[in-house]
Structure formats: structure tokens, C-alpha cells
XYZ file of C-alpha atoms in Angstrom:
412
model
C -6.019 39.636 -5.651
C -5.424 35.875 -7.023
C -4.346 33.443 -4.427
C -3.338 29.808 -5.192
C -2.898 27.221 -2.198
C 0.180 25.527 -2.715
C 1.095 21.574 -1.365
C 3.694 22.528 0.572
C 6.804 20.457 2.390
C 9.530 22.725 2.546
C 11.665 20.267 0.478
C 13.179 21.358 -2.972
C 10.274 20.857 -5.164
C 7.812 22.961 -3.188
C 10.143 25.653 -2.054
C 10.900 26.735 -5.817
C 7.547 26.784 -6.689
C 6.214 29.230 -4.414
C 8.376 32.078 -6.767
C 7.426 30.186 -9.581
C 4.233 30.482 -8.935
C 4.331 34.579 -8.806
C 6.615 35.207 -11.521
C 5.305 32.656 -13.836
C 1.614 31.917 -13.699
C 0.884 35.410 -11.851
C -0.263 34.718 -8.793
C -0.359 37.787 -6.597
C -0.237 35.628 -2.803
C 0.358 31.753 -2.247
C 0.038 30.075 0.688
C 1.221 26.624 1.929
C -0.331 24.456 3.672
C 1.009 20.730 4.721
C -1.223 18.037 6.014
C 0.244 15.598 9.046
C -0.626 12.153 8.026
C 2.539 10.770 10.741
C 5.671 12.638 8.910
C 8.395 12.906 11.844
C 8.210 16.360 13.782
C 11.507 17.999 12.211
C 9.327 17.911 8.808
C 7.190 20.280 9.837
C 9.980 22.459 11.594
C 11.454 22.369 8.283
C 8.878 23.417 6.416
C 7.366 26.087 9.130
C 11.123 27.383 8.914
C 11.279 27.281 5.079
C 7.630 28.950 5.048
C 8.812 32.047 7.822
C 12.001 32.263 5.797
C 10.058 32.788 2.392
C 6.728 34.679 4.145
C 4.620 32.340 3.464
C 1.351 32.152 5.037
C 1.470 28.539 6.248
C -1.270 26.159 7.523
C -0.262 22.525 8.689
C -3.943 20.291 8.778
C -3.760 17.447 11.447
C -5.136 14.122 9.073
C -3.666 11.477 11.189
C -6.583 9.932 12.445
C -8.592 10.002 9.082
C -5.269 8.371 7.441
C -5.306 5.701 10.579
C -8.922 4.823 9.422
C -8.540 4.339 6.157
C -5.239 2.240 6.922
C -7.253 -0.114 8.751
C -9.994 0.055 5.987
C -7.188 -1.156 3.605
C -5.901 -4.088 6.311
C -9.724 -5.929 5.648
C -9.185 -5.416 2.345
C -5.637 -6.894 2.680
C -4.867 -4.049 0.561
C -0.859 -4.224 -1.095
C 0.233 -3.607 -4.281
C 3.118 -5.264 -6.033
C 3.276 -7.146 -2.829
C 3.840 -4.069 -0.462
C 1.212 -1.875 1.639
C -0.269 0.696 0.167
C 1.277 3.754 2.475
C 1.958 6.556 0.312
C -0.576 6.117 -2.074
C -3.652 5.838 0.439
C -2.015 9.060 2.380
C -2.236 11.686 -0.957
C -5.942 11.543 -1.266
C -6.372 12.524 2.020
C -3.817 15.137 1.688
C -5.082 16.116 -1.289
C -9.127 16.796 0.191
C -7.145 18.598 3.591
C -5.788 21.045 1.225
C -8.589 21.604 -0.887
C -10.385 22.073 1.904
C -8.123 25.065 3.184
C -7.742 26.695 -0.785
C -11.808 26.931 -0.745
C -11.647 28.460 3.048
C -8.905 30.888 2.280
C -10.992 32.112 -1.326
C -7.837 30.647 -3.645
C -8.948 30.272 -7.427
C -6.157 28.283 -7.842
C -4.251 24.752 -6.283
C -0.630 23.699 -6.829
C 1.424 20.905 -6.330
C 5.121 20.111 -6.737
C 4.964 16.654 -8.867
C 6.833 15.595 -11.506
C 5.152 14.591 -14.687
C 6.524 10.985 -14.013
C 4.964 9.632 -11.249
C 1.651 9.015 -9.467
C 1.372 11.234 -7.114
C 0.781 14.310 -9.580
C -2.646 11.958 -10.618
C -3.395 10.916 -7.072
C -3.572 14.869 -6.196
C -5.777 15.712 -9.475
C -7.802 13.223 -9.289
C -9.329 14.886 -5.959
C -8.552 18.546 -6.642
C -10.327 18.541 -10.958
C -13.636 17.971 -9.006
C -13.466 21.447 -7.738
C -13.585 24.594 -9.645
C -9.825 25.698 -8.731
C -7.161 26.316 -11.571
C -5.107 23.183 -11.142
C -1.370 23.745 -11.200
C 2.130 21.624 -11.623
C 4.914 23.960 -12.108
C 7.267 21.379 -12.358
C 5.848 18.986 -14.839
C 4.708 22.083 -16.895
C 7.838 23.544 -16.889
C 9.909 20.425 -17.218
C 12.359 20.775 -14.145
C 14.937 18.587 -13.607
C 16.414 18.242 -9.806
C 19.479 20.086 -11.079
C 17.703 23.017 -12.090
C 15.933 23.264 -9.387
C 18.849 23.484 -7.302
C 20.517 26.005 -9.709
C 17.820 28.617 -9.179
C 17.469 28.372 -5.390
C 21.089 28.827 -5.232
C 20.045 32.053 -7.531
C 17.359 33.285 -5.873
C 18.598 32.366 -2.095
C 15.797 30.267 -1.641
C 15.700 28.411 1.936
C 17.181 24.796 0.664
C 18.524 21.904 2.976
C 21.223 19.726 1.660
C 22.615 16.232 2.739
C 20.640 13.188 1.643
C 17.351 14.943 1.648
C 18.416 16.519 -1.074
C 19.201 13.641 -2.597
C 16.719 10.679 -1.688
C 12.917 11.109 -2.140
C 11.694 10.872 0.835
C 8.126 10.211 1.826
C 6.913 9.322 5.667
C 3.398 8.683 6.760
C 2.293 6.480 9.865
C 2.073 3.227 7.913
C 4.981 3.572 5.402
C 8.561 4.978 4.417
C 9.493 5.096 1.247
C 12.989 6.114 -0.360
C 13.864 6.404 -3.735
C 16.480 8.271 -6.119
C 19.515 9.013 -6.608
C 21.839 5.816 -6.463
C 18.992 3.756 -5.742
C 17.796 4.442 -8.752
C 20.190 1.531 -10.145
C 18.060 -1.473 -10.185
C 22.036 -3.109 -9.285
C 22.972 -0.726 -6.486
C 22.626 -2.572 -3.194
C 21.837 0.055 -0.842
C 23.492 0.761 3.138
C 21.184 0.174 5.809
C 21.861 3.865 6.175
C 18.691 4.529 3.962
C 16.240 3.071 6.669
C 15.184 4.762 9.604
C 12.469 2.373 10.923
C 13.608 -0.953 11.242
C 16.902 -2.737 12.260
C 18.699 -5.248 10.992
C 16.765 -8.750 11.629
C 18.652 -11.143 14.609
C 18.223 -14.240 16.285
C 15.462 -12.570 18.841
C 12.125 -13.090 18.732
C 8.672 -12.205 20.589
C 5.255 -12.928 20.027
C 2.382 -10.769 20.423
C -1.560 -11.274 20.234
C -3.767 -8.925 18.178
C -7.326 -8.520 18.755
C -9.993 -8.078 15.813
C -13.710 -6.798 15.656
C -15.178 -7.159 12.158
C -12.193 -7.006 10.554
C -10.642 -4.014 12.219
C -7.959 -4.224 14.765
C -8.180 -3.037 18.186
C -5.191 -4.198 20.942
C -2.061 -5.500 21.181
C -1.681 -8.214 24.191
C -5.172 -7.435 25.454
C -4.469 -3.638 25.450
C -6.435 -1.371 23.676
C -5.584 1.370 21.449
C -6.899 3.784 18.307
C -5.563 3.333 15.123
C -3.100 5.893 15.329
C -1.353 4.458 18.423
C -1.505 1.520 17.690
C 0.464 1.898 14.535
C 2.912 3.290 15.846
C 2.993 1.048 18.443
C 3.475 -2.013 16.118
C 6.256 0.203 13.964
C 8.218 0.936 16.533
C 7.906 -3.001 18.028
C 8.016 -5.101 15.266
C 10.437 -2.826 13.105
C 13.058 -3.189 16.394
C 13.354 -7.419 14.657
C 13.525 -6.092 11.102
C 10.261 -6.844 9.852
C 8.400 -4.880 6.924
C 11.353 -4.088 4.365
C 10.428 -4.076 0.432
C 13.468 -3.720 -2.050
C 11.321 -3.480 -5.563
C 10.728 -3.353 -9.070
C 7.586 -1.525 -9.067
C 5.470 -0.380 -12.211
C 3.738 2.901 -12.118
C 0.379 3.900 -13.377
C 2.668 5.910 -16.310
C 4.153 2.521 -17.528
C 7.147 3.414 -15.569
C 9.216 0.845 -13.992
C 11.190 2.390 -11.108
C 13.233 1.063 -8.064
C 11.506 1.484 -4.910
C 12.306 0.965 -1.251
C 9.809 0.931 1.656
C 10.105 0.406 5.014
C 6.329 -0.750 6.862
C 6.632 -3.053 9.917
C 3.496 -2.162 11.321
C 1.393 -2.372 8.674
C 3.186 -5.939 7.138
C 2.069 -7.227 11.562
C -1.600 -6.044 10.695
C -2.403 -7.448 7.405
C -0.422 -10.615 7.980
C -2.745 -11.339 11.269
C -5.254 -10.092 9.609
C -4.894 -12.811 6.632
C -4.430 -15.174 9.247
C -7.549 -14.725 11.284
C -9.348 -14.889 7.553
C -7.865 -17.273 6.749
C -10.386 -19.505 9.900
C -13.542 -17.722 9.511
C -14.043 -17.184 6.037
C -15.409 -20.395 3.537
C -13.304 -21.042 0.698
C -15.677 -19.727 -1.179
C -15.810 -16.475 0.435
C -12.071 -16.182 0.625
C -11.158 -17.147 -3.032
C -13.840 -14.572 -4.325
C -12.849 -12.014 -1.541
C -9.176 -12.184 -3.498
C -10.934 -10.250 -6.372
C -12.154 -7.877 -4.552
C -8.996 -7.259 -2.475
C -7.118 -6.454 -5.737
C -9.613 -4.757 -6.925
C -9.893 -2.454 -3.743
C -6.336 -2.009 -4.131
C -5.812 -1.623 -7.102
C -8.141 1.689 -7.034
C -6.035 2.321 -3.908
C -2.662 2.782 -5.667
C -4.757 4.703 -7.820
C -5.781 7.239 -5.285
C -9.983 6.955 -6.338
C -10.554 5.561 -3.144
C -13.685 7.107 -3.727
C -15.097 5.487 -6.283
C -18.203 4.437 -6.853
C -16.850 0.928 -7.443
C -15.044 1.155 -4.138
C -18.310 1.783 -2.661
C -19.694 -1.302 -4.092
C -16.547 -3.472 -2.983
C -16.703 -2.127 0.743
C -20.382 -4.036 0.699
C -18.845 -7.215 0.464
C -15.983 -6.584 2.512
C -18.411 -5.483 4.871
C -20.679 -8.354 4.854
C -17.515 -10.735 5.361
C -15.804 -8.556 8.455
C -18.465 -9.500 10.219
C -17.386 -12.508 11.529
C -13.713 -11.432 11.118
C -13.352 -11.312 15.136
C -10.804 -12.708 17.379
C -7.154 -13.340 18.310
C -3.956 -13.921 16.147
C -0.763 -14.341 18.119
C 2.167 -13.288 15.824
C 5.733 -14.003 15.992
C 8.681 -11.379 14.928
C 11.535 -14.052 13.592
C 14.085 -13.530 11.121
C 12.582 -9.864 10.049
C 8.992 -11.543 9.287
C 5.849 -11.230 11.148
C 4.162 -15.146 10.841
C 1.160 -15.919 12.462
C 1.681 -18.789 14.833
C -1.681 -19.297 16.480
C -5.361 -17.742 15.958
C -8.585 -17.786 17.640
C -12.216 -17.099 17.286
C -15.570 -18.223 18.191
C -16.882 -17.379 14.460
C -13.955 -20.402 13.128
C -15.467 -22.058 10.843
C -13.676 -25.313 12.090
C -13.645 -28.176 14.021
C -10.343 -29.939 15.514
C -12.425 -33.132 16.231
C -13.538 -33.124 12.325
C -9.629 -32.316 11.340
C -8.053 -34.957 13.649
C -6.226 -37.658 12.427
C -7.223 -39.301 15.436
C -11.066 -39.671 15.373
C -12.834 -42.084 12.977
C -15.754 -39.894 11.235
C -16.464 -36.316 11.029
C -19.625 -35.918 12.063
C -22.159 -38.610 10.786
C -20.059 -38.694 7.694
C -17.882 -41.621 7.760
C -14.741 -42.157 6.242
C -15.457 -44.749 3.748
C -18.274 -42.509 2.345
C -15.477 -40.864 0.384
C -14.719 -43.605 -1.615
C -17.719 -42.883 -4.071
C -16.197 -39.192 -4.128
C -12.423 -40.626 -5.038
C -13.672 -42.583 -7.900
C -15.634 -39.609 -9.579
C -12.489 -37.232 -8.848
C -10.623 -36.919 -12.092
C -13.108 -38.824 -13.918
C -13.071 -36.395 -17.207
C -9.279 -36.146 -17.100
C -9.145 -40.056 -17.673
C -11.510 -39.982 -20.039
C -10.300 -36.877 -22.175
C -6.235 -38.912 -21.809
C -7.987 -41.911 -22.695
C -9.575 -40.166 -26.212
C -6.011 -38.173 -27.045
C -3.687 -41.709 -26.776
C -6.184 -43.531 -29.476
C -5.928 -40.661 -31.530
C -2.242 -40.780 -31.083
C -2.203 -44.353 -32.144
C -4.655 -43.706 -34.973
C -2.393 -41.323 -35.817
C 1.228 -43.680 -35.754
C -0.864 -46.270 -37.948
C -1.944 -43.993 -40.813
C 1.613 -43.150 -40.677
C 2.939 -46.299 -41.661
C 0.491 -47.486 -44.252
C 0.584 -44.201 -46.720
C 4.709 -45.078 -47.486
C 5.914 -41.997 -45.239
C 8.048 -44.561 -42.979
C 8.387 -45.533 -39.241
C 10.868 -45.998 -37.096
C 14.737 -46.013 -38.522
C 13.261 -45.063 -41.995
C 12.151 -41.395 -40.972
């Protein structure tokens, strides 16, 4: 008997592929199996429905810590792409590896998802799954469905659908971000209701501020109380998305060369890597911070990628590493106007001095003032020169001109 494992939601996409699978690729049993990486509870009554209603073996994998950690890897990495957190993209390798995990457990020779052959998500999957020895399977990029058809045959075959704006938005939830796209937000000039978010309110004139502890890089409690990563997400979501903080309206381009119109909702991660920036931001040398930019965007980059476990990720955790290390202390944030700004940080590791800063003292140090002046008269030394060089040659120039007959002046 051939079994394939299929990704399985209990939305459109996945529902019509479990018949798919049978009557077109052959399949004699499939089995779904959905991974909980912090998708809200009626997803997985939906899809345990949708599987009982189909008879569907069904296994749901528990990821939510392993997703945490690797969310809070990505915070010392300061990890955003386009200029939002990486949410959905860091979730599908670990959804991915879950599954697999189940497909090699339950003896399946083959592995399906329900991507299109537009976005990343189908390569995000692969990229895990092509490293096993499982048929890998897309009925709906290989068959080129289209959202319409999809709903024309489960009206056919009396497949277990929901309608209502599930059916039109694509909806994706994990514990650090929300993303919604189709339908009319797929107009790059629709403005959307605020009837498409589900995490955050509308920003107002309130405010609070919070402190969040670090150790090396990670963080670890909210006012002085401590929590795991998967609380204390959803801690911060629920608090900081109450002022309206962590929506993205964007342009974003895909690893296909697509540009597509995205929305994203993320208040608690936008909290964490805005501290997190923050309390760099006093430890870390200029040095350290302006070459620790490459790596970020290198780290995410790969991220949005979903090869989180690349070799060159390996490599670019070693210097994040090295640097978390003194990445330990306070940042007190403030929710205002639907933004999370750091107003105050603290740590013993601050590579600072207030007395060297100050306005107010004469020296810093056993350097004094006036021992700048040497400094002041070097800076910008070559740029006076090289201006100096390009005006005579200018004026070299204007004098040739007017002794070969071409004219100056009124005559040109």
C-alpha cells in the first residue's frame, strides 16, 4: 500500500488535495498531519473536523516551543525582511521537518503540500523535505489550480469547505506573525478595513512603558517577570498590539521575482527586536555593530529563504554568538502612537561613560579637549586637496577655451 503524508490545514487548498492525491497520483491512503507553531485553537477544530469529515487519519505535532526558539534566535540577529519580521517564513521549516518527521514514522514514500507555484512557501517546504528520500508532491502547482477551480470541484465532490473571508483572504497565523493577503488586497490601491486584523487595535493617545530583560542577546522578562519564549510572546502580542503597534502594509518581492501586496500584523515581535536594537545599540563598538549589519541581512536573508540550516548560517551564528555575549540588560520601551520606541536602556557591559559624554565636564579621561584640534585639521584633508586639483583643472580648462577661437562668454 502507498501512503503519502499530506501538509494539512483543513483550508481549501489542502482539503482538495487529499482526493487529488488518490485519483491522480495513485496514492492508496494519505494522511494529514498539521504542526502548531501558535495558529488560534478553532484552526485546528477546523481542520480535525475537515479531517473526520473526509477520514483522514490526522496527526497535529506541537512545534511551539522550537518555533519560540528560533524566534528569539532571529531577534539577535535583528532578523526582518523588507522591513518586517520574519514570522511566516521562519515557521515553514519547522513545519516542514515536524511533518517529515511523521511521513518517515508512519512508512509514507511520498510528502505533499498544497502551494501554489507562485510563492515561497512551496520552496521553503522542499527545501527541507528533497533531503529525504520521499516522492515530493504539489498538486496544485502541478496541476495549475486556480482558487476558482478549486472551489468548483469541492462543490462537486462535497468536499468539507468553509466559506466567509477564509475563503477569501490567505490567511497565515503563527505566535510571532499574521499575515493576510488576497483577494481585494491584492490591489496595491485598495485601502483595506481594520476588519482584516485580528491582533492589534487601532493606535490612541494611551501609552505604557514596560522593561525587558536580556541575557546574551535573548530575552527573558517583562517588568522583572520571567517567562519562556512562548509566553512571553504572547504576552507582548496581546500587550503591545492592545496600542496598535506592529502593523506592515507592503510591497514585498518574493524569491520568484514576484511583487505582491502583503499585510502583517506582529506587535510582539516589532517590542523584541526594537529593544533588542536598542540594548545593541550600548554594548556593541561601532565596529562590531556596523559589521554585525552584514551579518543580520545575511542571517535573514537565508531566513526568508527557509535554509535556516545552512552551513553559512552556521558560520553567521559564530559571530552573533561571540557578540550576544555582552548583549545583557534592561530596555524600558514605550507603546505611543502604534510604535514600540525604546526610551531608556541599561547594562553593566555599556560600553559608555556619561562623565566622558557630558557636556558638562572638561576632558574625557586624560584626553583633553584641545587635543582634538590636531584631529580637526587632518579631517577632510584629501577632500580639500582632491577640490583644490579639480577647480585648477577647471580653470585650465576655461583658458584653453578662450585662446583656440571657440569663444567665451556672450560669444558661445
Amino acid at each position: 500500500m502507498t501512503r503519502v503524508a499530506l501538509a494539512f490545514s483543513g483550508g481549501l487548498d489542502t482539503t482538495v488535495c487529499v482526493p487529488l492525491l488518490e485519483e491522480e497520483y495513485g496514492y492508496d491512503d494519505v494522511i494529514g498531519v498539521t504542526v502548531d507553531v501558535g495558529q488560534p485553537a478553532e484552526e485546528f477544530d477546523e481542520a480535525e473536523e475537515t479531517a473526520e469529515a473526509l477520514g483522514l487519519d490526522h496527526y497535529v505535532v506541537d512545534a511551539r516551543a522550537e518555533f519560540a526558539q528560533l524566534c528569539l534566535e532571529s531577534v539577535r540577529a535583528n532578523a526582518t525582511y523588507q522591513g518586517y519580521p520574519l514570522g511566516t517564513a521562519l515557521a515553514r521549516p519547522v513545519i516542514a521537518e515536524a511533518i517529515l518527521e511523521v511521513a518517515e514514522e508512519q512508512d509514507c514514500t511520498g510528502i505533499a503540500h498544497g502551494c501554489t507555484g507562485k510563492g515561497n512557501d512551496q520552496l521553503r517546504f522542499e527545501a527541507v523535505w528533497r533531503s529525504s528520500d520521499l516522492e515530493v508532491i504539489a498538486p496544485v502547482r502541478e496541476l495549475g489550480l486556480t482558487r476558482e477551480w478549486e472551489k468548483e470541484y469541492a462543490a462537486e465532490k462535497d468536499l468539507p469547505v468553509e466559506g466567509g473571508s477564509g475563503g477569501d483572504w490567505s490567511i497565515d497565523t503563527n505566535i510571532w506573525s499574521r499575515s493576510v493577503e488576497g483577494d481585494d488586497l491584492e490591489d496595491p490601491n485598495y485601502v483595506p478595513s481594520t476588519e482584516i486584523y485580528a491582533w492589534t487595535e487601532d493606535p490612541s493617545d494611551e501609552t505604557e512603558e514596560i522593561e525587558i530583560t536580556f541575557e546574551n542577546g535573548y530575552p527573558v522578562a517583562v517588568d522583572g517577570q520571567e517567562y519562556e519564549p512562548v509566553a512571553l510572546i504572547e504576552h507582548l502580542n496581546e500587550l503591545a498590539g492592545s496600542y496598535g503597534v506592529g502593523r506592515t502594509d507592503m510591497m514585498e518581492d518574493r524569491m520568484l521575482g514576484l511583487k505582491v501586496r502583503e499585510n502583517y500584523e506582529h506587535p510582539g515581535a516589532t517590542t523584541l527586536l526594537a529593544a533588542h536594537e536598542a540594548l545593541e545599540g550600548l554594548v556593541l563598538t561601532q565596529e562590531e555593530r556596523q559589521f554585525k549589519q552584514q551579518i543580520d541581512q545575511q542571517w535573514s536573508q537565508k531566513g526568508y529563504e527557509g535554509l535556516i540550516d545552512a552551513p553559512l548560517v552556521s558560520a553567521l551564528e559564530s559571530f552573533i554568538d561571540e557578540t550576544q555575549q555582552r548583549v545583557t540588560g534592561t530596555v524600558t520601551i514605550r507603546f505611543e502612537g502604534g510604535q514600540a520606541r525604546p526610551v531608556a536602556r541599561d547594562s553593566t557591559f555599556a560600553a559608555y561613560s556619561a562623565e566622558h559624554a557630558s557636556f558638562d565636564t572638561e576632558t574625557v579621561g586624560k584626553i583633553k579637549q584641545e587635543d582634538a584640534t590636531g584631529v580637526a585639521k587632518y579631517h577632510g584633508f584629501q577632500r580639500r586637496l582632491a577640490n583644490e586639483a579639480i577647480a585648477a583643472n577647471a580653470d585650465d580648462e576655461t583658458v584653453e577655451l578662450a585662446t583656440d577661437g571657440s569663444g567665451t562668454g556672450d560669444d558661445q
